[in-house]
Each structure stands twice: as C-alpha cells, then as structure tokens.
PDB file of N, CA and C in Angstrom:
ATOM      1  N   MET A  28       8.357  23.074 -18.741  1.00 89.00           N
ATOM      2  CA  MET A  28       7.518  23.113 -17.482  1.00 89.00           C
ATOM      3  C   MET A  28       6.709  21.052 -18.233  1.00 89.00           C
ATOM      4  N   ILE A  29       6.965  20.795 -16.739  1.00 96.00           N
ATOM      5  CA  ILE A  29       6.156  19.626 -16.386  1.00 96.00           C
ATOM      6  C   ILE A  29       4.222  19.517 -17.176  1.00 96.00           C
ATOM      7  N   GLN A  30       3.926  18.574 -18.004  1.00 98.00           N
ATOM      8  CA  GLN A  30       2.482  18.811 -18.235  1.00 98.00           C
ATOM      9  C   GLN A  30       2.125  17.012 -17.828  1.00 98.00           C
ATOM     10  N   ILE A  31       0.845  16.830 -17.256  1.00 98.00           N
ATOM     11  CA  ILE A  31       0.218  15.926 -17.221  1.00 98.00           C
ATOM     12  C   ILE A  31      -1.429  15.771 -17.828  1.00 98.00           C
ATOM     13  N   LYS A  32      -1.189  14.466 -18.940  1.00 98.00           N
ATOM     14  CA  LYS A  32      -2.760  14.302 -19.770  1.00 98.00           C
ATOM     15  C   LYS A  32      -2.801  13.192 -19.050  1.00 98.00           C
ATOM     16  N   PHE A  33      -4.059  12.295 -19.291  1.00 98.00           N
ATOM     17  CA  PHE A  33      -5.101  11.796 -19.008  1.00 98.00           C
ATOM     18  C   PHE A  33      -5.720  11.177 -20.350  1.00 98.00           C
ATOM     19  N   ILE A  34      -5.259   9.938 -20.729  1.00 98.00           N
ATOM     20  CA  ILE A  34      -5.716  10.048 -21.689  1.00 98.00           C
ATOM     21  C   ILE A  34      -6.174   8.442 -22.030  1.00 98.00           C
ATOM     22  N   LYS A  35      -7.431   8.467 -21.520  1.00 97.00           N
ATOM     23  CA  LYS A  35      -8.472   7.151 -21.372  1.00 97.00           C
ATOM     24  C   LYS A  35      -8.469   6.263 -22.044  1.00 97.00           C
ATOM     25  N   GLU A  36      -8.813   6.683 -23.612  1.00 97.00           N
ATOM     26  CA  GLU A  36      -8.582   5.351 -24.717  1.00 97.00           C
ATOM     27  C   GLU A  36      -7.075   4.630 -24.951  1.00 97.00           C
ATOM     28  N   GLU A  37      -6.141   4.984 -24.210  1.00 98.00           N
ATOM     29  CA  GLU A  37      -4.993   4.324 -24.099  1.00 98.00           C
ATOM     30  C   GLU A  37      -4.780   3.926 -22.840  1.00 98.00           C
ATOM     31  N   LYS A  38      -5.494   4.006 -21.906  1.00 98.00           N
ATOM     32  CA  LYS A  38      -5.322   3.788 -20.590  1.00 98.00           C
ATOM     33  C   LYS A  38      -3.935   3.827 -19.887  1.00 98.00           C
ATOM     34  N   ARG A  39      -3.635   5.267 -19.432  1.00 98.00           N
ATOM     35  CA  ARG A  39      -2.684   5.514 -19.263  1.00 98.00           C
ATOM     36  C   ARG A  39      -2.581   7.162 -18.512  1.00 98.00           C
ATOM     37  N   ALA A  40      -2.289   7.701 -17.967  1.00 98.00           N
ATOM     38  CA  ALA A  40      -1.645   9.233 -17.771  1.00 98.00           C
ATOM     39  C   ALA A  40      -0.121   9.017 -18.379  1.00 98.00           C
ATOM     40  N   VAL A  41      -0.385  10.594 -19.144  1.00 98.00           N
ATOM     41  CA  VAL A  41       1.755  10.472 -19.450  1.00 98.00           C
ATOM     42  C   VAL A  41       2.159  11.983 -18.889  1.00 98.00           C
ATOM     43  N   ALA A  42       3.332  11.821 -18.700  1.00 98.00           N
ATOM     44  CA  ALA A  42       3.974  13.001 -18.242  1.00 98.00           C
ATOM     45  C   ALA A  42       4.623  13.496 -19.404  1.00 98.00           C
ATOM     46  N   TYR A  43       4.868  14.723 -19.619  1.00 98.00           N
ATOM     47  CA  TYR A  43       5.622  15.068 -21.116  1.00 98.00           C
ATOM     48  C   TYR A  43       6.251  16.631 -20.493  1.00 98.00           C
ATOM     49  N   ASP A  44       7.302  16.772 -21.500  1.00 98.00           N
ATOM     50  CA  ASP A  44       8.419  17.713 -20.779  1.00 98.00           C
ATOM     51  C   ASP A  44       8.171  18.574 -22.353  1.00 98.00           C
ATOM     52  N   ASN A  45       7.627  19.567 -22.198  1.00 95.00           N
ATOM     53  CA  ASN A  45       7.152  19.870 -23.409  1.00 95.00           C
ATOM     54  C   ASN A  45       6.882  18.881 -24.610  1.00 95.00           C
ATOM     55  N   GLU A  46       7.152  18.333 -25.990  1.00 93.00           N
ATOM     56  CA  GLU A  46       6.791  17.470 -26.361  1.00 93.00           C
ATOM     57  C   GLU A  46       7.189  15.970 -26.269  1.00 93.00           C
ATOM     58  N   ILE A  47       8.321  15.995 -25.436  1.00 97.00           N
ATOM     59  CA  ILE A  47       8.501  14.726 -25.149  1.00 97.00           C
ATOM     60  C   ILE A  47       8.000  14.055 -23.542  1.00 97.00           C
ATOM     61  N   GLU A  48       7.962  13.145 -24.466  1.00 98.00           N
ATOM     62  CA  GLU A  48       7.206  11.718 -23.121  1.00 98.00           C
ATOM     63  C   GLU A  48       8.476  11.330 -21.836  1.00 98.00           C
ATOM     64  N   ILE A  49       7.863  11.371 -20.674  1.00 98.00           N
ATOM     65  CA  ILE A  49       9.207  10.840 -19.536  1.00 98.00           C
ATOM     66  C   ILE A  49       8.635  10.350 -18.545  1.00 98.00           C
ATOM     67  N   GLY A  50       7.152  10.147 -18.245  1.00 98.00           N
ATOM     68  CA  GLY A  50       6.593   8.913 -17.467  1.00 98.00           C
ATOM     69  C   GLY A  50       4.691   8.624 -17.949  1.00 98.00           C
ATOM     70  N   GLU A  51       5.052   7.347 -17.302  1.00 98.00           N
ATOM     71  CA  GLU A  51       3.341   7.351 -17.744  1.00 98.00           C
ATOM     72  C   GLU A  51       2.946   6.169 -16.756  1.00 98.00           C
ATOM     73  N   CYS A  52       1.550   6.098 -16.199  1.00 98.00           N
ATOM     74  CA  CYS A  52       1.111   4.964 -15.081  1.00 98.00           C
ATOM     75  C   CYS A  52      -0.201   4.630 -15.759  1.00 98.00           C
ATOM     76  N   LYS A  53      -0.015   3.222 -16.185  1.00 98.00           N
ATOM     77  CA  LYS A  53      -0.558   2.603 -16.909  1.00 98.00           C
ATOM     78  C   LYS A  53      -1.746   1.752 -16.332  1.00 98.00           C
ATOM     79  N   PHE A  54      -2.979   1.876 -16.814  1.00 98.00           N
ATOM     80  CA  PHE A  54      -3.867   0.795 -15.997  1.00 98.00           C
ATOM     81  C   PHE A  54      -4.552  -0.095 -16.904  1.00 98.00           C
ATOM     82  N   GLU A  55      -5.010  -1.639 -15.992  1.00 98.00           N
ATOM     83  CA  GLU A  55      -6.148  -1.998 -17.262  1.00 98.00           C
ATOM     84  C   GLU A  55      -7.803  -1.831 -16.596  1.00 98.00           C
ATOM     85  N   GLU A  56      -8.262  -2.319 -17.543  1.00 97.00           N
ATOM     86  CA  GLU A  56     -10.207  -2.072 -16.903  1.00 97.00           C
ATOM     87  C   GLU A  56     -10.933  -3.029 -17.109  1.00 97.00           C
ATOM     88  N   MET A  57     -11.620  -3.910 -16.332  1.00 94.00           N
ATOM     89  CA  MET A  57     -12.293  -4.876 -16.084  1.00 94.00           C
ATOM     90  C   MET A  57     -13.612  -5.106 -14.786  1.00 94.00           C
ATOM     91  N   GLU A  58     -14.375  -4.927 -15.434  1.00 93.00           N
ATOM     92  CA  GLU A  58     -15.678  -4.745 -14.769  1.00 93.00           C
ATOM     93  C   GLU A  58     -15.960  -4.215 -13.570  1.00 93.00           C
ATOM     94  N   GLY A  59     -15.648  -2.080 -13.900  1.00 94.00           N
ATOM     95  CA  GLY A  59     -15.396  -1.235 -12.926  1.00 94.00           C
ATOM     96  C   GLY A  59     -14.723  -1.109 -12.363  1.00 94.00           C
ATOM     97  N   ILE A  60     -13.393  -2.056 -12.248  1.00 98.00           N
ATOM     98  CA  ILE A  60     -12.376  -2.196 -11.540  1.00 98.00           C
ATOM     99  C   ILE A  60     -10.773  -1.724 -11.940  1.00 98.00           C
ATOM    100  N   TRP A  61     -10.693  -0.073 -12.296  1.00 98.00           N
ATOM    101  CA  TRP A  61      -9.273   0.030 -12.584  1.00 98.00           C
ATOM    102  C   TRP A  61      -7.617  -0.505 -11.875  1.00 98.00           C
ATOM    103  N   ASN A  62      -7.421  -1.330 -12.581  1.00 98.00           N
ATOM    104  CA  ASN A  62      -6.205  -2.214 -11.996  1.00 98.00           C
ATOM    105  C   ASN A  62      -4.388  -0.905 -12.207  1.00 98.00           C
ATOM    106  N   ILE A  63      -4.167  -0.537 -11.728  1.00 98.00           N
ATOM    107  CA  ILE A  63      -3.097   0.350 -12.080  1.00 98.00           C
ATOM    108  C   ILE A  63      -1.300  -0.945 -11.959  1.00 98.00           C
ATOM    109  N   ILE A  64      -0.728  -0.670 -13.191  1.00 98.00           N
ATOM    110  CA  ILE A  64       0.064  -1.791 -13.542  1.00 98.00           C
ATOM    111  C   ILE A  64       1.016  -1.575 -13.416  1.00 98.00           C
ATOM    112  N   HIS A  65       1.389   0.119 -13.966  1.00 98.00           N
ATOM    113  CA  HIS A  65       2.720   0.273 -14.206  1.00 98.00           C
ATOM    114  C   HIS A  65       2.810   1.944 -14.307  1.00 98.00           C
ATOM    115  N   THR A  66       3.703   2.534 -13.066  1.00 98.00           N
ATOM    116  CA  THR A  66       3.820   3.757 -12.950  1.00 98.00           C
ATOM    117  C   THR A  66       5.812   3.815 -13.667  1.00 98.00           C
ATOM    118  N   GLY A  67       6.513   4.693 -14.576  1.00 98.00           N
ATOM    119  CA  GLY A  67       7.401   5.187 -14.471  1.00 98.00           C
ATOM    120  C   GLY A  67       8.084   5.972 -15.070  1.00 98.00           C
ATOM    121  N   VAL A  68       8.911   6.716 -14.213  1.00 98.00           N
ATOM    122  CA  VAL A  68       9.489   8.178 -14.914  1.00 98.00           C
ATOM    123  C   VAL A  68      10.846   7.729 -15.106  1.00 98.00           C
ATOM    124  N   ASP A  69      10.677   8.294 -16.377  1.00 98.00           N
ATOM    125  CA  ASP A  69      12.772   8.987 -16.721  1.00 98.00           C
ATOM    126  C   ASP A  69      13.853   9.128 -15.547  1.00 98.00           C
ATOM    127  N   LYS A  70      14.723   8.706 -15.654  1.00 97.00           N
ATOM    128  CA  LYS A  70      16.168   8.044 -14.239  1.00 97.00           C
ATOM    129  C   LYS A  70      16.239  10.200 -14.555  1.00 97.00           C
ATOM    130  N   GLU A  71      16.517  11.002 -15.751  1.00 97.00           N
ATOM    131  CA  GLU A  71      16.762  12.511 -15.365  1.00 97.00           C
ATOM    132  C   GLU A  71      15.648  13.262 -14.602  1.00 97.00           C
ATOM    133  N   TYR A  72      14.417  12.712 -14.629  1.00 97.00           N
ATOM    134  CA  TYR A  72      13.132  13.354 -13.677  1.00 97.00           C
ATOM    135  C   TYR A  72      12.914  12.897 -12.751  1.00 97.00           C
ATOM    136  N   GLN A  73      13.661  12.057 -12.450  1.00 95.00           N
ATOM    137  CA  GLN A  73      12.984  10.869 -10.937  1.00 95.00           C
ATOM    138  C   GLN A  73      13.433  12.260  -9.615  1.00 95.00           C
ATOM    139  N   GLY A  74      12.506  12.023  -8.479  1.00 95.00           N
ATOM    140  CA  GLY A  74      13.117  12.742  -7.619  1.00 95.00           C
ATOM    141  C   GLY A  74      11.939  14.437  -7.325  1.00 95.00           C
ATOM    142  N   GLN A  75      11.059  14.290  -8.855  1.00 96.00           N
ATOM    143  CA  GLN A  75      10.428  15.523  -8.723  1.00 96.00           C
ATOM    144  C   GLN A  75       8.702  15.575  -8.636  1.00 96.00           C
ATOM    145  N   LYS A  76       8.704  14.034  -7.741  1.00 97.00           N
ATOM    146  CA  LYS A  76       7.138  13.949  -7.436  1.00 97.00           C
ATOM    147  C   LYS A  76       6.137  13.768  -9.272  1.00 97.00           C
ATOM    148  N   ILE A  77       6.907  12.936 -10.215  1.00 98.00           N
ATOM    149  CA  ILE A  77       5.998  12.984 -11.058  1.00 98.00           C
ATOM    150  C   ILE A  77       5.327  11.728 -10.705  1.00 98.00           C
ATOM    151  N   ALA A  78       6.255  10.845 -10.540  1.00 98.00           N
ATOM    152  CA  ALA A  78       5.295   9.414 -10.570  1.00 98.00           C
ATOM    153  C   ALA A  78       3.700   9.864  -9.545  1.00 98.00           C
ATOM    154  N   LYS A  79       4.132  10.214  -8.404  1.00 98.00           N
ATOM    155  CA  LYS A  79       3.390  11.016  -7.386  1.00 98.00           C
ATOM    156  C   LYS A  79       2.076  11.508  -8.578  1.00 98.00           C
ATOM    157  N   THR A  80       2.358  12.621  -9.208  1.00 98.00           N
ATOM    158  CA  THR A  80       1.502  13.024  -9.572  1.00 98.00           C
ATOM    159  C   THR A  80       0.663  12.302 -10.596  1.00 98.00           C
ATOM    160  N   LEU A  81       1.190  11.356 -11.330  1.00 98.00           N
ATOM    161  CA  LEU A  81       0.802  10.475 -12.713  1.00 98.00           C
ATOM    162  C   LEU A  81      -0.255   9.745 -11.557  1.00 98.00           C
ATOM    163  N   VAL A  82      -0.248   9.127 -10.580  1.00 98.00           N
ATOM    164  CA  VAL A  82      -0.826   8.123  -9.900  1.00 98.00           C
ATOM    165  C   VAL A  82      -2.306   9.039  -9.182  1.00 98.00           C
ATOM    166  N   LYS A  83      -1.546   9.877  -8.946  1.00 98.00           N
ATOM    167  CA  LYS A  83      -2.579  11.110  -8.866  1.00 98.00           C
ATOM    168  C   LYS A  83      -3.758  10.820  -9.755  1.00 98.00           C
ATOM    169  N   CYS A  84      -3.489  11.262 -10.736  1.00 98.00           N
ATOM    170  CA  CYS A  84      -4.143  11.610 -11.891  1.00 98.00           C
ATOM    171  C   CYS A  84      -5.344  10.564 -12.109  1.00 98.00           C
ATOM    172  N   ILE A  85      -4.437   9.252 -12.462  1.00 98.00           N
ATOM    173  CA  ILE A  85      -5.147   8.046 -12.320  1.00 98.00           C
ATOM    174  C   ILE A  85      -6.540   7.868 -10.944  1.00 98.00           C
ATOM    175  N   ILE A  86      -6.274   8.028 -10.084  1.00 98.00           N
ATOM    176  CA  ILE A  86      -6.855   8.658  -8.874  1.00 98.00           C
ATOM    177  C   ILE A  86      -8.175   9.347  -9.037  1.00 98.00           C
ATOM    178  N   GLU A  87      -7.758  10.683  -9.651  1.00 98.00           N
ATOM    179  CA  GLU A  87      -8.547  11.299  -9.714  1.00 98.00           C
ATOM    180  C   GLU A  87      -9.690  11.448 -11.068  1.00 98.00           C
ATOM    181  N   ASN A  88      -9.116  10.685 -12.112  1.00 98.00           N
ATOM    182  CA  ASN A  88     -10.026   9.915 -13.191  1.00 98.00           C
ATOM    183  C   ASN A  88     -11.104   8.534 -12.582  1.00 98.00           C
ATOM    184  N   ALA A  89     -10.366   7.942 -12.082  1.00 98.00           N
ATOM    185  CA  ALA A  89     -10.891   7.067 -11.205  1.00 98.00           C
ATOM    186  C   ALA A  89     -12.427   7.532 -10.764  1.00 98.00           C
ATOM    187  N   GLU A  90     -12.343   8.243  -9.984  1.00 97.00           N
ATOM    188  CA  GLU A  90     -13.101   8.883  -9.044  1.00 97.00           C
ATOM    189  C   GLU A  90     -14.390   9.322 -10.151  1.00 97.00           C
ATOM    190  N   LYS A  91     -13.509  10.094 -10.770  1.00 97.00           N
ATOM    191  CA  LYS A  91     -14.558  10.754 -12.019  1.00 97.00           C
ATOM    192  C   LYS A  91     -15.580   9.773 -13.165  1.00 97.00           C
ATOM    193  N   TYR A  92     -15.025   9.031 -13.204  1.00 97.00           N
ATOM    194  CA  TYR A  92     -16.242   7.598 -14.248  1.00 97.00           C
ATOM    195  C   TYR A  92     -16.762   6.854 -13.282  1.00 97.00           C
ATOM    196  N   ASP A  93     -16.012   7.204 -11.160  1.00 97.00           N
ATOM    197  CA  ASP A  93     -16.902   5.934 -11.264  1.00 97.00           C
ATOM    198  C   ASP A  93     -16.567   4.480 -10.924  1.00 97.00           C
ATOM    199  N   LYS A  94     -15.015   4.797 -11.254  1.00 98.00           N
ATOM    200  CA  LYS A  94     -14.027   3.282 -11.309  1.00 98.00           C
ATOM    201  C   LYS A  94     -14.117   3.158  -9.765  1.00 98.00           C
ATOM    202  N   LYS A  95     -13.623   1.923  -9.417  1.00 98.00           N
ATOM    203  CA  LYS A  95     -12.905   1.312  -8.154  1.00 98.00           C
ATOM    204  C   LYS A  95     -11.154   1.316  -8.836  1.00 98.00           C
ATOM    205  N   LEU A  96     -10.661   1.614  -7.854  1.00 97.00           N
ATOM    206  CA  LEU A  96      -9.377   1.561  -8.043  1.00 97.00           C
ATOM    207  C   LEU A  96      -8.459   0.210  -7.184  1.00 97.00           C
ATOM    208  N   ILE A  97      -7.638  -0.245  -7.671  1.00 98.00           N
ATOM    209  CA  ILE A  97      -6.696  -1.092  -7.031  1.00 98.00           C
ATOM    210  C   ILE A  97      -5.385  -0.894  -7.650  1.00 98.00           C
ATOM    211  N   ALA A  98      -3.979  -1.438  -7.387  1.00 98.00           N
ATOM    212  CA  ALA A  98      -2.785  -1.608  -8.047  1.00 98.00           C
ATOM    213  C   ALA A  98      -2.170  -2.529  -8.021  1.00 98.00           C
ATOM    214  N   GLU A  99      -1.723  -3.513  -9.087  1.00 98.00           N
ATOM    215  CA  GLU A  99      -0.696  -4.185  -9.125  1.00 98.00           C
ATOM    216  C   GLU A  99       0.379  -3.836  -8.372  1.00 98.00           C
ATOM    217  N   CYS A 100       0.783  -2.613  -9.055  1.00 98.00           N
ATOM    218  CA  CYS A 100       1.782  -1.704  -9.761  1.00 98.00           C
ATOM    219  C   CYS A 100       2.585  -1.685  -7.429  1.00 98.00           C
ATOM    220  N   SER A 101       3.594  -1.855  -7.318  1.00 97.00           N
ATOM    221  CA  SER A 101       4.031  -1.628  -5.977  1.00 97.00           C
ATOM    222  C   SER A 101       4.053  -0.306  -5.904  1.00 97.00           C
ATOM    223  N   TYR A 102       4.278   0.809  -6.614  1.00 97.00           N
ATOM    224  CA  TYR A 102       4.462   2.189  -5.909  1.00 97.00           C
ATOM    225  C   TYR A 102       3.228   2.756  -6.185  1.00 97.00           C
ATOM    226  N   ALA A 103       2.005   2.723  -6.898  1.00 98.00           N
ATOM    227  CA  ALA A 103       0.972   2.781  -6.734  1.00 98.00           C
ATOM    228  C   ALA A 103      -0.190   2.352  -5.555  1.00 98.00           C
ATOM    229  N   LYS A 104       0.230   1.072  -5.372  1.00 98.00           N
ATOM    230  CA  LYS A 104      -0.308   0.817  -3.915  1.00 98.00           C
ATOM    231  C   LYS A 104       0.115   1.126  -2.722  1.00 98.00           C
ATOM    232  N   LYS A 105       1.357   1.517  -2.658  1.00 97.00           N
ATOM    233  CA  LYS A 105       1.465   2.571  -1.756  1.00 97.00           C
ATOM    234  C   LYS A 105       1.006   3.721  -1.828  1.00 97.00           C
ATOM    235  N   ILE A 106       0.674   4.636  -2.599  1.00 96.00           N
ATOM    236  CA  ILE A 106       0.112   5.589  -2.755  1.00 96.00           C
ATOM    237  C   ILE A 106      -1.898   5.409  -2.221  1.00 96.00           C
ATOM    238  N   LEU A 107      -2.095   4.147  -2.768  1.00 95.00           N
ATOM    239  CA  LEU A 107      -3.673   4.211  -2.951  1.00 95.00           C
ATOM    240  C   LEU A 107      -3.855   3.901  -1.572  1.00 95.00           C
ATOM    241  N   GLU A 108      -2.475   3.014  -0.730  1.00 94.00           N
ATOM    242  CA  GLU A 108      -3.333   2.697   1.240  1.00 94.00           C
ATOM    243  C   GLU A 108      -2.534   3.954   1.793  1.00 94.00           C
ATOM    244  N   SER A 109      -2.402   5.305   1.299  1.00 87.00           N
ATOM    245  CA  SER A 109      -1.156   5.941   2.254  1.00 87.00           C
ATOM    246  C   SER A 109      -2.606   7.166   2.555  1.00 87.00           C
TER     247      SER A 109
END
C-alpha cells in the first residue's frame, strides 16, 4: 500500500511503498511562499496518480501553514492552475 508523508523540515512530501521511497515532491520556502521545484515518481509506479497526490499533499500543508504556493515544477504548475 502506498503511503504519503509530509516532512516539513525536509521541505517535501514523500511516497512510500512499505519502507521504500518511490516518489517525492520538493519545495523551497521564501518569505511566506512555498515554491514547488520538483515532482517525481519511480517509473514502475507511474500512472497511479501518485505524483498528483504528492502535489495535493503540499497544497494541503501550504494551506495549513498559511503559505502562498507557486510552482517552478511544470507538473505541479498544471495542477495549481486547474
């Protein structure tokens, strides 16, 4: 079963299959803004909406911590604009 964890001190959301890291969504923080800079999922796990779930995890936590969100990552940018 795939689990998503938000790790604020590492500035990323991570997807795990049991104990194995299979994907991540990373951001940079600057003056109240989180900038998503990278989203990636291992090839054998692609097509399962894991990347979308990782980006949504960052969106939820940005709201929780009252941060504005932007995306340098083209994939995350598409989700933010939809």
